Amino acid sequence: MSEAAPDLTLAILTYDRPRGLEATLRSCLAQRNTLGLTMEIVVVDNHPAGAGGEVVEALSPASPWPIRYVSDLARNMATLRNRGFMEARGRWLAVIDDDETADADWTDALVGALKATGADIAVGPRFAVFEEGGPPAYDPEGRQFVRDLGLPDLSEIALTGPSGRPRYGLGTGNSIFDLKRCFPDGRSAMREAFGDAGGEDAELFVRLHRQGRRIVWAARARVTETVFRNRTAIPYRLLRTRRETQHYVSIYIDGARHPALARVELFVKGLIQTALGGVLSWLTLEHRSTSRLRWRLLIQHGLGKLTWRRPVGFIDEASA
């Protein structure tokens, strides 16, 4: 007799971050679960050393829910994320990253948001703690490292404007999907064409929104990301900004009503932003500063619009 499917699957994708994975898993195992959900946890490990397996083995005996460990060495982020979706057996799939920890009522808040609104997808806020003790000098409030849409709890997210322009770039970390309603034909969630360049999760949200799926803001479903020092380094922030802008351009053009017009618009904006940012960066001596980044970020926004056909792709990060 086959085992009954759980209500909820928690999926974690990990890469050579065993301490982070352990903290993530412990926060998942500490869920209050006042809704009385049956759950499972799936860990997809993308590192050949398989350190995540040791973490799962150590925590499994005391876990109130089964933890399944999957090794997948595919070098494509869309393929890896799809593996998490494919392994899910629950009605709902919640995703959390291996550098995030969840509040104790996280699953209650995510599932509760779907139940209260009848929506297909919910996403929640991500706050930040910094490995170096505080945010970098160029962003003293740490706003670049936080996802908070500032919307009322349970409000619907208008993800694109009338022209098809994306309003928000959402990632799958701290999100939940009603799997049958989002993927009724059983197709893969992520488009693998985006997997090498990145942006596959942002594209997924926009595509589902365009298909009529309802996405709501679950303000009480909070996670906290550990921001490692390499992610606050100025060269990393600049390169990441260019890459995220390239994702925005690709997604916008992919769904624009008039793609040729959108390309021209974005090209002109890219020229203006690159030129203006370059001039102001030098006039204000920002290019020598470690506490100011505004105009250099504007340059990267411009370059992202000009170079979107030559994507930055994977950014190699030191193991944290």
XYZ file of C-alpha atoms in Angstrom:
320
model
C 0.000 0.000 0.000
C 1.523 3.331 -1.084
C 2.177 6.013 1.493
C -0.284 8.915 1.486
C 1.001 12.091 -0.142
C 1.806 14.928 2.296
C 0.007 18.253 2.293
C 3.193 20.241 1.916
C 6.672 19.684 0.491
C 9.532 21.921 1.601
C 12.303 22.084 -1.018
C 15.849 23.256 -0.352
C 18.503 23.537 -3.064
C 22.020 23.500 -1.631
C 25.570 23.870 -2.896
C 28.579 23.363 -0.613
C 27.041 25.191 2.319
C 26.564 22.550 5.038
C 26.392 25.001 7.947
C 23.808 27.097 6.153
C 21.827 24.005 5.195
C 21.831 22.824 8.800
C 20.469 26.167 10.011
C 17.814 26.134 7.277
C 16.738 22.592 8.096
C 16.599 23.253 11.833
C 14.317 26.237 11.222
C 12.065 24.033 9.069
C 11.961 21.328 11.718
C 10.997 23.938 14.334
C 7.774 24.964 12.563
C 4.799 25.298 14.920
C 2.486 23.820 12.268
C -0.721 24.955 13.943
C -2.557 24.002 10.746
C -1.705 20.343 11.395
C -0.177 19.812 7.953
C 1.563 16.633 6.939
C 4.934 17.527 5.467
C 8.062 16.254 3.804
C 11.396 17.945 3.175
C 13.426 17.470 -0.010
C 17.091 18.533 -0.148
C 18.624 18.754 -3.629
C 22.425 18.857 -3.383
C 24.359 20.203 -6.370
C 27.884 19.702 -5.014
C 29.899 16.560 -5.855
C 31.281 16.309 -2.316
C 27.750 15.673 -1.063
C 28.217 17.415 2.289
C 24.487 18.042 2.395
C 23.891 14.330 2.757
C 25.753 14.270 6.058
C 23.598 17.121 7.359
C 20.410 15.310 6.351
C 21.638 12.062 7.922
C 22.425 13.832 11.202
C 19.069 15.609 11.475
C 16.722 12.960 10.097
C 16.379 10.790 13.243
C 14.819 13.628 15.270
C 12.739 15.043 12.426
C 8.941 14.952 12.765
C 8.727 14.683 8.968
C 10.619 12.617 6.413
C 13.655 14.249 4.804
C 14.678 13.030 1.369
C 18.165 13.716 0.053
C 18.741 13.969 -3.697
C 22.084 14.485 -5.434
C 21.882 16.260 -8.794
C 25.058 17.602 -10.389
C 23.457 19.297 -13.401
C 25.136 22.635 -14.141
C 21.954 24.457 -14.981
C 19.982 26.298 -12.316
C 16.658 25.793 -14.088
C 17.267 22.039 -14.218
C 18.122 21.970 -10.529
C 15.103 23.989 -9.479
C 12.939 21.770 -11.649
C 14.306 18.765 -9.763
C 12.930 20.204 -6.536
C 9.521 20.681 -8.152
C 9.626 17.201 -9.671
C 10.480 15.525 -6.349
C 7.601 17.219 -4.512
C 4.748 14.923 -3.503
C 2.634 17.479 -1.661
C -0.276 19.550 -2.891
C 1.766 22.626 -2.076
C 5.474 23.214 -2.572
C 7.294 25.774 -0.414
C 10.826 26.783 -1.342
C 13.533 28.093 0.956
C 17.215 28.663 0.189
C 20.151 27.224 2.097
C 21.230 30.681 3.289
C 17.809 31.416 4.800
C 16.130 30.521 8.072
C 12.380 30.585 8.568
C 10.353 32.036 11.414
C 8.504 29.396 13.429
C 5.126 30.226 11.859
C 6.483 30.346 8.289
C 4.607 27.365 6.875
C 1.406 28.393 8.666
C 1.652 31.865 7.128
C 2.380 30.638 3.593
C -0.326 27.968 3.478
C -2.693 30.250 5.373
C -2.232 32.930 2.699
C -3.267 30.518 -0.046
C -6.244 29.260 1.937
C -7.450 32.739 2.889
C -7.251 34.175 -0.618
C -7.725 31.194 -2.913
C -4.518 32.262 -4.683
C -2.200 29.942 -6.604
C 1.110 31.332 -5.309
C 2.258 33.277 -2.274
C 5.587 34.952 -1.592
C 6.881 36.414 1.634
C 9.474 38.932 2.817
C 13.157 38.224 3.189
C 15.166 40.118 5.774
C 18.920 40.099 6.244
C 21.632 39.525 8.795
C 25.192 40.249 7.791
C 28.205 38.033 8.311
C 30.290 41.122 9.047
C 27.858 42.314 11.718
C 26.074 45.026 9.758
C 25.275 46.281 6.270
C 27.988 47.797 4.059
C 28.807 51.499 4.182
C 27.290 52.120 0.745
C 23.912 50.801 1.957
C 23.727 51.582 5.703
C 20.104 50.377 5.994
C 20.754 47.203 4.005
C 17.858 47.825 1.631
C 19.585 46.170 -1.331
C 19.600 42.879 0.576
C 15.948 42.808 1.641
C 12.818 41.749 -0.209
C 9.869 43.661 1.205
C 7.263 44.781 -1.307
C 5.604 46.962 1.332
C 2.167 45.595 0.480
C -0.634 44.790 2.950
C -0.768 41.182 4.061
C -2.678 38.924 1.625
C -2.869 41.590 -1.085
C -2.560 40.472 -4.688
C 0.699 41.268 -6.469
C 0.305 42.995 -9.828
C 3.520 41.552 -11.190
C 3.452 43.266 -14.592
C 2.061 46.488 -15.998
C -0.309 46.846 -18.973
C 2.655 46.974 -21.367
C 4.022 43.677 -20.016
C 6.822 45.408 -18.120
C 7.718 43.465 -14.936
C 7.158 45.494 -11.767
C 8.982 43.145 -9.408
C 11.725 40.583 -9.835
C 10.724 37.695 -7.587
C 12.889 34.715 -6.682
C 11.590 31.385 -5.468
C 13.202 31.656 -2.027
C 10.317 32.042 0.454
C 7.486 31.155 -1.885
C 4.752 28.531 -2.120
C 2.992 27.049 -5.151
C -0.233 25.093 -5.535
C 1.345 22.556 -7.857
C -1.733 21.213 -9.654
C -3.122 24.689 -10.282
C 0.186 26.155 -11.426
C 1.300 23.182 -13.528
C -1.832 21.261 -14.539
C -0.186 19.679 -17.583
C 2.789 18.378 -15.620
C 5.319 20.449 -17.540
C 8.591 21.561 -15.980
C 8.310 24.720 -13.942
C 11.453 26.498 -15.106
C 12.480 27.180 -18.681
C 15.931 25.675 -19.093
C 16.865 28.310 -21.672
C 17.146 30.715 -18.726
C 19.164 28.311 -16.620
C 22.667 29.251 -17.794
C 22.100 32.999 -17.803
C 19.984 32.983 -14.631
C 16.648 34.627 -13.973
C 14.709 31.388 -14.431
C 12.715 31.856 -11.233
C 11.852 35.494 -11.989
C 10.703 34.397 -15.454
C 8.551 31.657 -13.905
C 6.633 34.104 -11.729
C 6.014 36.488 -14.629
C 4.944 33.666 -16.946
C 2.492 32.238 -14.414
C 1.120 35.726 -13.756
C 0.602 36.246 -17.482
C -1.229 32.903 -17.595
C -3.704 34.183 -15.029
C -2.301 32.626 -11.852
C -2.925 34.746 -8.772
C 0.085 35.686 -6.633
C -0.389 37.154 -3.159
C 1.900 38.781 -0.617
C 2.237 36.796 2.625
C 3.676 39.514 4.852
C 3.780 37.275 7.945
C 5.776 34.494 6.232
C 9.216 35.777 7.152
C 12.642 34.362 6.421
C 16.043 35.801 7.215
C 18.986 35.499 4.832
C 22.594 35.427 5.972
C 24.472 37.816 3.699
C 28.063 36.654 3.417
C 30.871 39.199 3.084
C 31.616 38.343 -0.539
C 28.059 39.373 -1.461
C 28.554 42.862 -0.031
C 31.788 43.473 -1.969
C 31.370 46.311 -4.461
C 32.547 44.379 -7.563
C 30.045 41.617 -6.758
C 27.167 44.066 -6.260
C 27.921 45.795 -9.553
C 28.120 42.560 -11.524
C 24.982 41.203 -9.899
C 23.089 44.403 -10.714
C 24.067 44.074 -14.365
C 22.965 40.436 -14.400
C 19.603 41.196 -12.765
C 18.996 43.968 -15.285
C 19.712 41.521 -18.099
C 17.117 39.171 -16.598
C 14.600 42.023 -16.461
C 15.202 42.880 -20.123
C 14.921 39.257 -21.284
C 11.660 38.723 -19.398
C 10.190 42.050 -20.521
C 10.947 41.480 -24.201
C 9.814 37.856 -24.020
C 6.275 38.942 -23.104
C 6.080 42.429 -24.596
C 3.165 43.220 -26.906
C 5.581 44.968 -29.265
C 9.028 43.349 -28.777
C 10.813 45.488 -31.371
C 9.569 48.679 -29.752
C 10.564 47.376 -26.312
C 14.096 46.666 -27.574
C 14.469 50.211 -28.892
C 13.090 51.713 -25.676
C 15.438 49.680 -23.501
C 18.431 50.367 -25.730
C 17.902 54.121 -25.498
C 17.416 53.940 -21.732
C 20.565 51.861 -21.454
C 22.602 54.448 -23.349
C 21.306 57.284 -21.185
C 21.868 55.428 -17.907
C 25.386 54.326 -18.837
C 26.444 57.804 -19.973
C 24.805 59.665 -17.088
C 26.106 57.241 -14.482
C 29.618 57.415 -15.896
C 29.739 61.208 -15.893
C 28.276 61.590 -12.406
C 30.471 58.838 -10.972
C 33.574 60.759 -12.046
C 32.282 64.237 -11.211
C 31.391 63.173 -7.664
C 34.546 61.023 -7.296
C 32.263 58.114 -6.464
C 34.495 55.759 -8.438
C 37.029 56.041 -5.601
C 34.507 55.652 -2.782
C 33.657 52.617 -0.658
C 30.626 54.319 0.897
C 28.780 55.505 -2.229
C 27.500 53.346 -5.064
C 24.514 55.149 -6.594
C 25.985 56.205 -9.945
C 28.006 53.046 -10.490
C 24.815 51.054 -10.007
C 23.161 53.262 -12.612
C 25.969 52.387 -15.027
C 25.317 48.685 -14.460
C 21.582 49.155 -15.026
C 22.474 50.767 -18.326
C 25.010 48.122 -19.324
C 22.517 45.393 -18.476
C 20.074 46.881 -20.971
C 22.760 47.182 -23.635
C 24.317 43.739 -23.168
C 21.305 41.540 -22.389
C 22.115 39.270 -25.356
C 25.528 38.545 -23.785
C 24.464 37.457 -20.297
C 26.753 37.569 -17.296
C 25.513 34.103 -16.355
C 26.794 32.226 -13.335
C 28.702 34.316 -10.794
C 31.247 32.197 -9.018
C 30.977 32.715 -5.283
C 33.380 31.538 -2.646
C 31.993 28.727 -0.529
C 30.342 30.167 2.557
